[in-house]
mmCIF file of C-alpha atoms and ligand atoms in Angstrom:
data_model
loop_
_atom_site.group_PDB
_atom_site.id
_atom_site.type_symbol
_atom_site.label_atom_id
_atom_site.label_comp_id
_atom_site.label_asym_id
_atom_site.label_seq_id
_atom_site.Cartn_x
_atom_site.Cartn_y
_atom_site.Cartn_z
ATOM 1 C CA UNK A 1 158.030 89.612 137.017
ATOM 2 C CA UNK A 2 157.654 86.949 134.387
ATOM 3 C CA UNK A 3 158.180 83.289 135.014
ATOM 4 C CA UNK A 4 160.841 82.702 132.400
ATOM 5 C CA UNK A 5 163.151 84.863 134.514
ATOM 6 C CA UNK A 6 162.240 82.946 137.639
ATOM 7 C CA UNK A 7 164.899 80.710 139.144
ATOM 8 C CA UNK A 8 163.962 77.273 140.312
ATOM 9 C CA UNK A 9 161.009 74.984 139.751
ATOM 10 C CA UNK A 10 157.554 76.222 138.808
ATOM 11 C CA UNK A 11 154.520 73.897 138.770
ATOM 12 C CA UNK A 12 152.957 74.118 135.313
ATOM 13 C CA UNK A 13 150.695 71.102 134.853
ATOM 14 C CA UNK A 14 149.198 68.088 136.497
ATOM 15 C CA UNK A 15 151.065 64.936 135.525
ATOM 16 C CA UNK A 16 147.890 63.256 134.350
ATOM 17 C CA UNK A 17 147.150 66.144 131.957
ATOM 18 C CA UNK A 18 150.253 65.280 129.921
ATOM 19 C CA UNK A 19 149.627 62.142 127.960
ATOM 20 C CA UNK A 20 150.652 61.358 124.393
ATOM 21 C CA UNK A 21 148.977 64.499 123.093
ATOM 22 C CA UNK A 22 151.213 67.582 123.489
ATOM 23 C CA UNK A 23 150.011 70.118 126.058
ATOM 24 C CA UNK A 24 150.423 73.887 125.770
ATOM 25 C CA UNK A 25 150.958 75.767 129.050
ATOM 26 C CA UNK A 26 151.473 79.462 129.702
ATOM 27 C CA UNK A 27 153.983 80.909 132.135
ATOM 28 C CA UNK A 28 155.317 84.443 132.364
ATOM 29 C CA UNK A 29 153.524 85.464 129.178
ATOM 30 C CA UNK A 30 155.175 82.703 127.168
ATOM 31 C CA UNK A 31 153.922 79.406 125.871
ATOM 32 C CA UNK A 32 155.568 76.057 126.443
ATOM 33 C CA UNK A 33 154.726 72.634 125.092
ATOM 34 C CA UNK A 34 154.899 69.528 127.232
ATOM 35 C CA UNK A 35 154.986 66.119 125.644
ATOM 36 C CA UNK A 36 155.999 62.574 126.420
ATOM 37 C CA UNK A 37 158.241 60.708 124.012
ATOM 38 C CA UNK A 38 160.266 57.545 124.531
ATOM 39 C CA UNK A 39 158.901 57.351 128.053
ATOM 40 C CA UNK A 40 160.287 60.739 129.013
ATOM 41 C CA UNK A 41 158.680 64.080 129.634
ATOM 42 C CA UNK A 42 159.935 67.065 127.643
ATOM 43 C CA UNK A 43 159.343 70.798 127.596
ATOM 44 C CA UNK A 44 160.068 73.099 124.634
ATOM 45 C CA UNK A 45 159.129 76.653 123.735
ATOM 46 C CA UNK A 46 155.774 76.271 121.997
ATOM 47 C CA UNK A 47 156.828 78.013 118.802
ATOM 48 C CA UNK A 48 158.288 76.503 115.667
ATOM 49 C CA UNK A 49 161.460 78.351 114.600
ATOM 50 C CA UNK A 50 160.346 78.053 110.958
ATOM 51 C CA UNK A 51 157.040 79.990 110.668
ATOM 52 C CA UNK A 52 156.082 80.202 114.339
ATOM 53 C CA UNK A 53 153.313 77.605 114.417
ATOM 54 C CA UNK A 54 152.492 76.268 117.899
ATOM 55 C CA UNK A 55 154.155 72.874 118.199
ATOM 56 C CA UNK A 56 151.456 71.865 120.689
ATOM 57 C CA UNK A 57 148.992 71.699 117.755
ATOM 58 C CA UNK A 58 151.183 69.003 116.232
ATOM 59 C CA UNK A 59 151.677 65.410 117.332
ATOM 60 C CA UNK A 60 154.336 63.155 118.726
ATOM 61 C CA UNK A 61 155.952 60.855 116.138
ATOM 62 C CA UNK A 62 158.921 58.539 116.617
ATOM 63 C CA UNK A 63 160.196 60.232 119.754
ATOM 64 C CA UNK A 64 159.831 63.778 118.424
ATOM 65 C CA UNK A 65 157.200 66.486 118.203
ATOM 66 C CA UNK A 66 156.036 67.270 114.695
ATOM 67 C CA UNK A 67 155.090 70.818 113.713
ATOM 68 C CA UNK A 68 151.552 70.948 112.268
ATOM 69 C CA UNK A 69 152.544 73.416 109.483
ATOM 70 C CA UNK A 70 155.389 71.855 107.413
ATOM 71 C CA UNK A 71 156.128 68.833 109.552
ATOM 72 C CA UNK A 72 159.557 69.664 110.959
ATOM 73 C CA UNK A 73 160.330 67.340 113.837
ATOM 74 C CA UNK A 74 162.075 68.249 117.086
ATOM 75 C CA UNK A 75 163.385 65.882 119.721
ATOM 76 C CA UNK A 76 163.146 66.343 123.483
ATOM 77 C CA UNK A 77 166.270 68.495 123.502
ATOM 78 C CA UNK A 78 164.677 70.776 120.888
ATOM 79 C CA UNK A 79 166.961 69.663 118.044
ATOM 80 C CA UNK A 80 165.391 69.429 114.590
ATOM 81 C CA UNK A 81 165.509 65.820 113.395
ATOM 82 C CA UNK A 82 163.553 66.021 110.156
ATOM 83 C CA UNK A 83 162.506 68.558 107.514
ATOM 84 C CA UNK A 84 160.145 66.652 105.207
ATOM 85 C CA UNK A 85 161.166 66.926 101.527
ATOM 86 C CA UNK A 86 164.760 67.912 102.205
ATOM 87 C CA UNK A 87 167.278 65.752 100.341
ATOM 88 C CA UNK A 88 170.485 67.572 101.280
ATOM 89 C CA UNK A 89 172.174 68.139 104.621
ATOM 90 C CA UNK A 90 169.925 69.461 107.349
ATOM 91 C CA UNK A 91 170.874 72.788 108.920
ATOM 92 C CA UNK A 92 171.256 72.678 112.694
ATOM 93 C CA UNK A 93 167.970 74.044 114.029
ATOM 94 C CA UNK A 94 166.958 74.333 117.668
ATOM 95 C CA UNK A 95 163.870 75.180 119.706
ATOM 96 C CA UNK A 96 164.661 76.274 123.287
ATOM 97 C CA UNK A 97 164.204 73.396 125.727
ATOM 98 C CA UNK A 98 163.616 73.502 129.470
ATOM 99 C CA UNK A 99 164.263 71.226 132.408
ATOM 100 C CA UNK A 100 161.170 69.367 133.612
ATOM 101 C CA UNK A 101 160.454 66.931 136.384
ATOM 102 C CA UNK A 102 157.444 65.347 138.046
ATOM 103 C CA UNK A 103 156.675 65.059 141.712
ATOM 104 C CA UNK A 104 153.508 64.229 143.655
ATOM 105 C CA UNK A 105 151.271 64.491 140.587
ATOM 106 C CA UNK A 106 152.636 67.817 139.347
ATOM 107 C CA UNK A 107 154.911 68.723 136.452
ATOM 108 C CA UNK A 108 157.535 71.338 137.263
ATOM 109 C CA UNK A 109 159.655 73.238 134.807
ATOM 110 C CA UNK A 110 162.664 75.434 135.238
ATOM 111 C CA UNK A 111 163.862 78.118 132.861
ATOM 112 C CA UNK A 112 167.134 78.441 134.787
ATOM 113 C CA UNK A 113 169.363 75.779 136.239
ATOM 114 C CA UNK A 114 167.594 74.003 139.095
ATOM 115 C CA UNK A 115 169.618 71.467 141.013
ATOM 116 C CA UNK A 116 167.345 70.794 143.937
ATOM 117 C CA UNK A 117 164.131 68.796 144.048
ATOM 118 C CA UNK A 118 160.921 70.796 143.666
ATOM 119 C CA UNK A 119 159.019 71.522 146.861
ATOM 120 C CA UNK A 120 155.470 70.202 146.729
ATOM 121 C CA UNK A 121 153.839 70.442 150.144
ATOM 122 C CA UNK A 122 154.742 70.409 153.812
ATOM 123 C CA UNK A 123 152.931 67.086 154.178
ATOM 124 C CA UNK A 124 154.555 65.451 151.139
ATOM 125 C CA UNK A 125 156.260 62.815 153.267
ATOM 126 C CA UNK A 126 154.419 60.550 155.649
ATOM 127 C CA UNK A 127 151.045 58.937 155.908
ATOM 128 C CA UNK A 128 148.890 61.594 154.320
ATOM 129 C CA UNK A 129 145.887 62.045 152.075
ATOM 130 C CA UNK A 130 145.877 64.789 149.487
ATOM 131 C CA UNK A 131 143.627 66.249 146.831
ATOM 132 C CA UNK A 132 144.250 68.795 144.156
ATOM 133 C CA UNK A 133 142.171 71.652 142.817
ATOM 134 C CA UNK A 134 142.955 74.201 140.117
ATOM 135 C CA UNK A 135 141.967 77.818 139.923
ATOM 136 C CA UNK A 136 142.596 80.770 137.643
ATOM 137 C CA UNK A 137 142.125 84.400 138.540
ATOM 138 C CA UNK A 138 142.589 87.785 136.893
ATOM 139 C CA UNK A 139 145.245 89.280 139.151
ATOM 140 C CA UNK A 140 148.942 89.327 139.944
ATOM 141 C CA UNK A 141 150.919 86.633 141.724
ATOM 142 C CA UNK A 142 151.730 88.835 144.732
ATOM 143 C CA UNK A 143 148.057 89.751 145.071
ATOM 144 C CA UNK A 144 146.903 86.127 144.978
ATOM 145 C CA UNK A 145 149.618 84.900 147.350
ATOM 146 C CA UNK A 146 148.714 87.641 149.797
ATOM 147 C CA UNK A 147 145.033 86.770 149.535
ATOM 148 C CA UNK A 148 145.687 83.132 150.405
ATOM 149 C CA UNK A 149 147.787 84.066 153.431
ATOM 150 C CA UNK A 150 145.666 86.969 154.618
ATOM 151 C CA UNK A 151 143.803 86.165 157.834
ATOM 152 C CA UNK A 152 141.933 89.465 157.938
ATOM 153 C CA UNK A 153 139.767 88.930 154.847
ATOM 154 C CA UNK A 154 138.205 85.650 155.922
ATOM 155 C CA UNK A 155 135.652 87.360 158.235
ATOM 156 C CA UNK A 156 134.205 89.162 155.249
ATOM 157 C CA UNK A 157 134.985 87.302 152.039
ATOM 158 C CA UNK A 158 134.341 83.851 153.530
ATOM 159 C CA UNK A 159 131.796 84.589 156.211
ATOM 160 C CA UNK A 160 130.157 81.345 157.320
ATOM 161 C CA UNK A 161 132.465 79.103 155.330
ATOM 162 C CA UNK A 162 135.862 79.518 156.880
ATOM 163 C CA UNK A 163 134.664 81.717 159.731
ATOM 164 C CA UNK A 164 131.666 81.618 162.006
ATOM 165 C CA UNK A 165 128.678 83.839 161.410
ATOM 166 C CA UNK A 166 129.257 85.655 164.671
ATOM 167 C CA UNK A 167 131.393 88.751 164.683
ATOM 168 C CA UNK A 168 133.358 87.524 167.663
ATOM 169 C CA UNK A 169 137.101 88.014 167.409
ATOM 170 C CA UNK A 170 139.914 86.670 169.527
ATOM 171 C CA UNK A 171 143.252 88.148 170.434
ATOM 172 C CA UNK A 172 145.977 86.395 168.522
ATOM 173 C CA UNK A 173 149.733 86.838 168.700
ATOM 174 C CA UNK A 174 151.386 86.810 165.303
ATOM 175 C CA UNK A 175 155.098 86.314 164.778
ATOM 176 C CA UNK A 176 156.483 86.995 161.317
ATOM 177 C CA UNK A 177 159.857 85.489 160.444
ATOM 178 C CA UNK A 178 161.679 84.799 157.230
ATOM 179 C CA UNK A 179 164.861 84.017 155.382
ATOM 180 C CA UNK A 180 166.172 83.855 151.830
ATOM 181 C CA UNK A 181 163.154 83.256 149.617
ATOM 182 C CA UNK A 182 160.559 82.743 152.332
ATOM 183 C CA UNK A 183 158.432 84.451 154.951
ATOM 184 C CA UNK A 184 156.004 82.983 157.449
ATOM 185 C CA UNK A 185 153.467 84.204 159.963
ATOM 186 C CA UNK A 186 152.724 82.085 163.014
ATOM 187 C CA UNK A 187 149.378 82.655 164.737
ATOM 188 C CA UNK A 188 149.045 81.630 168.381
ATOM 189 C CA UNK A 189 145.959 81.967 170.538
ATOM 190 C CA UNK A 190 143.276 81.437 167.914
ATOM 191 C CA UNK A 191 140.572 79.169 169.285
ATOM 192 C CA UNK A 192 138.969 76.656 166.984
ATOM 193 C CA UNK A 193 136.946 78.669 164.522
ATOM 194 C CA UNK A 194 133.237 78.333 164.046
ATOM 195 C CA UNK A 195 133.082 78.225 160.270
ATOM 196 C CA UNK A 196 131.685 75.083 158.652
ATOM 197 C CA UNK A 197 135.038 73.957 157.368
ATOM 198 C CA UNK A 198 136.804 74.430 160.657
ATOM 199 C CA UNK A 199 134.082 72.485 162.442
ATOM 200 C CA UNK A 200 134.327 69.668 160.006
ATOM 201 C CA UNK A 201 137.988 69.268 159.919
ATOM 202 C CA UNK A 202 140.267 70.682 162.366
ATOM 203 C CA UNK A 203 139.681 69.368 165.835
ATOM 204 C CA UNK A 204 141.788 71.049 168.471
ATOM 205 C CA UNK A 205 143.807 73.870 167.012
ATOM 206 C CA UNK A 206 146.992 75.105 168.591
ATOM 207 C CA UNK A 207 148.746 77.255 166.042
ATOM 208 C CA UNK A 208 148.406 78.067 162.396
ATOM 209 C CA UNK A 209 151.079 79.154 159.991
ATOM 210 C CA UNK A 210 150.920 81.017 156.699
ATOM 211 C CA UNK A 211 154.011 80.869 154.538
ATOM 212 C CA UNK A 212 155.182 82.210 151.193
ATOM 213 C CA UNK A 213 158.053 80.581 149.344
ATOM 214 C CA UNK A 214 159.788 81.764 146.220
ATOM 215 C CA UNK A 215 158.871 81.566 143.368
ATOM 216 C CA UNK A 216 155.136 81.262 144.046
ATOM 217 C CA UNK A 217 154.124 78.919 146.844
ATOM 218 C CA UNK A 218 151.523 80.031 149.378
ATOM 219 C CA UNK A 219 150.954 77.534 152.143
ATOM 220 C CA UNK A 220 148.743 77.307 155.222
ATOM 221 C CA UNK A 221 149.277 74.863 158.077
ATOM 222 C CA UNK A 222 146.708 74.220 160.786
ATOM 223 C CA UNK A 223 148.218 72.469 163.760
ATOM 224 C CA UNK A 224 146.544 70.320 166.392
ATOM 225 C CA UNK A 225 148.147 69.567 169.727
ATOM 226 C CA UNK A 226 151.134 67.759 168.207
ATOM 227 C CA UNK A 227 150.897 67.622 164.452
ATOM 228 C CA UNK A 228 149.412 69.233 161.362
ATOM 229 C CA UNK A 229 145.671 68.629 160.975
ATOM 230 C CA UNK A 230 145.414 70.197 157.582
ATOM 231 C CA UNK A 231 147.683 71.928 155.104
ATOM 232 C CA UNK A 232 146.824 73.757 151.907
ATOM 233 C CA UNK A 233 149.625 74.474 149.485
ATOM 234 C CA UNK A 234 149.145 76.621 146.423
ATOM 235 C CA UNK A 235 151.585 76.569 143.547
ATOM 236 C CA UNK A 236 150.991 79.843 141.764
ATOM 237 C CA UNK A 237 152.323 81.153 138.510
ATOM 238 C CA UNK A 238 151.689 84.268 136.488
ATOM 239 C CA UNK A 239 150.434 82.823 133.205
ATOM 240 C CA UNK A 240 150.101 86.074 131.316
ATOM 241 C CA UNK A 241 150.165 89.714 132.391
ATOM 242 C CA UNK A 242 146.486 89.252 133.273
ATOM 243 C CA UNK A 243 146.045 85.877 134.869
ATOM 244 C CA UNK A 244 147.430 83.794 137.694
ATOM 245 C CA UNK A 245 146.944 80.055 137.775
ATOM 246 C CA UNK A 246 147.176 77.913 140.879
ATOM 247 C CA UNK A 247 147.349 74.239 141.745
ATOM 248 C CA UNK A 248 146.057 73.821 145.274
ATOM 249 C CA UNK A 249 147.029 70.722 147.192
ATOM 250 C CA UNK A 250 145.046 70.072 150.309
ATOM 251 C CA UNK A 251 146.459 67.435 152.544
ATOM 252 C CA UNK A 252 145.961 65.947 155.953
ATOM 253 C CA UNK A 253 146.849 62.890 157.986
ATOM 254 C CA UNK A 254 145.371 59.650 156.718
ATOM 255 C CA UNK A 255 143.919 58.680 160.151
ATOM 256 C CA UNK A 256 143.141 55.210 158.868
ATOM 257 C CA UNK A 257 140.595 56.221 156.248
ATOM 258 C CA UNK A 258 138.956 59.119 157.984
ATOM 259 C CA UNK A 259 141.376 61.416 156.173
ATOM 260 C CA UNK A 260 139.809 60.533 152.815
ATOM 261 C CA UNK A 261 136.348 61.257 154.110
ATOM 262 C CA UNK A 262 137.418 64.594 155.514
ATOM 263 C CA UNK A 263 139.198 65.553 152.317
ATOM 264 C CA UNK A 264 136.108 64.614 150.288
ATOM 265 C CA UNK A 265 133.882 66.695 152.522
ATOM 266 C CA UNK A 266 136.310 69.568 152.476
ATOM 267 C CA UNK A 267 136.740 69.806 148.728
ATOM 268 C CA UNK A 268 133.387 71.481 147.915
ATOM 269 C CA UNK A 269 133.941 74.107 150.617
ATOM 270 C CA UNK A 270 137.427 74.677 149.368
ATOM 271 C CA UNK A 271 135.991 75.328 145.921
ATOM 272 C CA UNK A 272 133.422 77.770 147.275
ATOM 273 C CA UNK A 273 136.156 79.659 149.143
ATOM 274 C CA UNK A 274 138.264 79.742 145.982
ATOM 275 C CA UNK A 275 135.352 81.150 144.017
ATOM 276 C CA UNK A 276 134.790 83.841 146.634
ATOM 277 C CA UNK A 277 138.448 84.865 146.437
ATOM 278 C CA UNK A 278 138.410 84.733 142.636
ATOM 279 C CA UNK A 279 135.400 87.011 142.617
ATOM 280 C CA UNK A 280 136.825 89.692 144.917
ATOM 281 C CA UNK A 281 140.294 89.621 143.327
ATOM 282 C CA UNK A 282 138.777 89.967 139.877
ATOM 283 C CA UNK A 283 136.556 92.868 140.984
ATOM 284 C CA UNK A 284 139.539 94.628 142.584
ATOM 285 C CA UNK A 285 141.718 94.161 139.507
ATOM 286 C CA UNK A 286 138.986 95.482 137.194
ATOM 287 C CA UNK A 287 138.556 98.451 139.486
ATOM 288 C CA UNK A 288 142.289 99.221 139.510
ATOM 289 C CA UNK A 289 142.229 99.274 135.734
ATOM 290 C CA UNK A 290 139.150 101.481 135.604
ATOM 291 C CA UNK A 291 140.777 103.984 137.967
ATOM 292 C CA UNK A 292 144.232 103.570 136.432
ATOM 293 C CA UNK A 293 145.332 102.984 139.989
ATOM 294 C CA UNK A 294 148.384 100.898 140.822
ATOM 295 C CA UNK A 295 149.247 102.310 144.228
ATOM 296 C CA UNK A 296 147.958 100.449 147.221
ATOM 297 C CA UNK A 297 147.929 101.295 150.854
ATOM 298 C CA UNK A 298 149.638 98.911 153.214
ATOM 299 C CA UNK A 299 147.605 98.795 156.431
ATOM 300 C CA UNK A 300 149.222 97.959 159.781
ATOM 301 C CA UNK A 301 147.780 94.428 159.617
ATOM 302 C CA UNK A 302 149.132 93.661 156.136
ATOM 303 C CA UNK A 303 151.985 91.714 157.624
ATOM 304 C CA UNK A 304 152.899 89.531 154.653
ATOM 305 C CA UNK A 305 152.679 91.629 151.511
ATOM 306 C CA UNK A 306 155.832 93.780 151.854
ATOM 307 C CA UNK A 307 157.846 90.600 152.389
ATOM 308 C CA UNK A 308 156.165 88.775 149.498
ATOM 309 C CA UNK A 309 157.018 91.731 147.259
ATOM 310 C CA UNK A 310 160.631 91.728 148.497
ATOM 311 C CA UNK A 311 161.007 87.982 147.938
ATOM 312 C CA UNK A 312 159.597 88.235 144.402
ATOM 313 C CA UNK A 313 162.137 90.997 143.733
ATOM 314 C CA UNK A 314 164.830 88.562 144.971
ATOM 315 C CA UNK A 315 165.516 90.575 148.109
ATOM 316 C CA UNK A 316 165.848 89.214 151.592
ATOM 317 C CA UNK A 317 162.698 90.026 153.594
ATOM 318 C CA UNK A 318 163.238 92.464 156.466
ATOM 319 C CA UNK A 319 161.899 89.994 159.017
ATOM 320 C CA UNK A 320 164.829 87.693 158.226
ATOM 321 C CA UNK A 321 167.007 89.955 160.384
ATOM 322 C CA UNK A 322 164.417 90.879 162.955
ATOM 323 C CA UNK A 323 161.169 88.960 163.447
ATOM 324 C CA UNK A 324 158.055 91.104 163.866
ATOM 325 C CA UNK A 325 155.566 90.364 166.622
ATOM 326 C CA UNK A 326 152.126 91.886 166.897
ATOM 327 C CA UNK A 327 148.778 91.208 168.510
ATOM 328 C CA UNK A 328 145.626 91.440 166.447
ATOM 329 C CA UNK A 329 142.022 90.396 166.798
ATOM 330 C CA UNK A 330 140.995 87.632 164.437
HETATM 331 S S1 FES B 401 156.131 76.438 110.809
HETATM 332 FE FE1 FES B 401 156.832 74.659 111.710
HETATM 333 S S2 FES B 401 157.533 73.498 110.082
HETATM 334 FE FE2 FES B 401 156.994 75.355 109.155
HETATM 335 FE FE1 FE2 B 402 140.344 83.736 150.823
#
């Protein structure tokens, strides 16, 4: 599925990455240009209708973006305002434009009508501390979302970082529920884990939740006795057929200023974990291509993937009608 067919908001840039210079971003195998003019943020298809030059290589002049090839200028709505050298009437010329908005440090765009506010993170409101990381991986969106929400890979891919070094597992009850455009797995019975990150951050853990939301949000919540200790929210998008890009927001309660300290300490580990996932996803994708293999086996513990696939195909996940409950050792 490509992102220009996606309904709703997709995170495509960090707000601070869009200054006066136009910024090219990829989504769904297409290129878009973001630029600020007259104090507003705009998003156009990054292709000049004249001879196809990327508008993002041009500059912003008098409230419009100027093509670097022959200097045609387009306003924020994509309407051509100037064709240098032309003395007669200007033909009506348009570049496709897209809705954009900014929230919590991210720029969102929508190829279709989007009336609601974009979702950023479960901890967006309230007294929280958050940090953002970016990551790019050779894979598909469903594969990356599954990886983020998959509790069974952490013992191996992230041994010692997210999990303890011991092979000890605990019986955990998992309940999978869902609705239109979302699915979540709730894990109860997991004791505090022994990995470095868990030790550092989490304190008492009661439940944890992994959730996928259309069109590409993968979110983990780690709960203490009464509230969320830590949440990681990934905004994923398929940039091209080959790559997936993600903005990861990690957030936690401010706890006076302890929250900042924890977030600072957590960031390097978060990056290591991301690199480990990047590495294994890349190796798996390369291997699929080598073998010409697209089929995959769904194991009995792959509780999220069928629902992620259904949601991406705009179907209601099966668990929306009937929650699934199972016990596994994690
Ligand atoms: S290609 Fe853009 S003005 Fe000619
Ligand atoms: Fe992982």
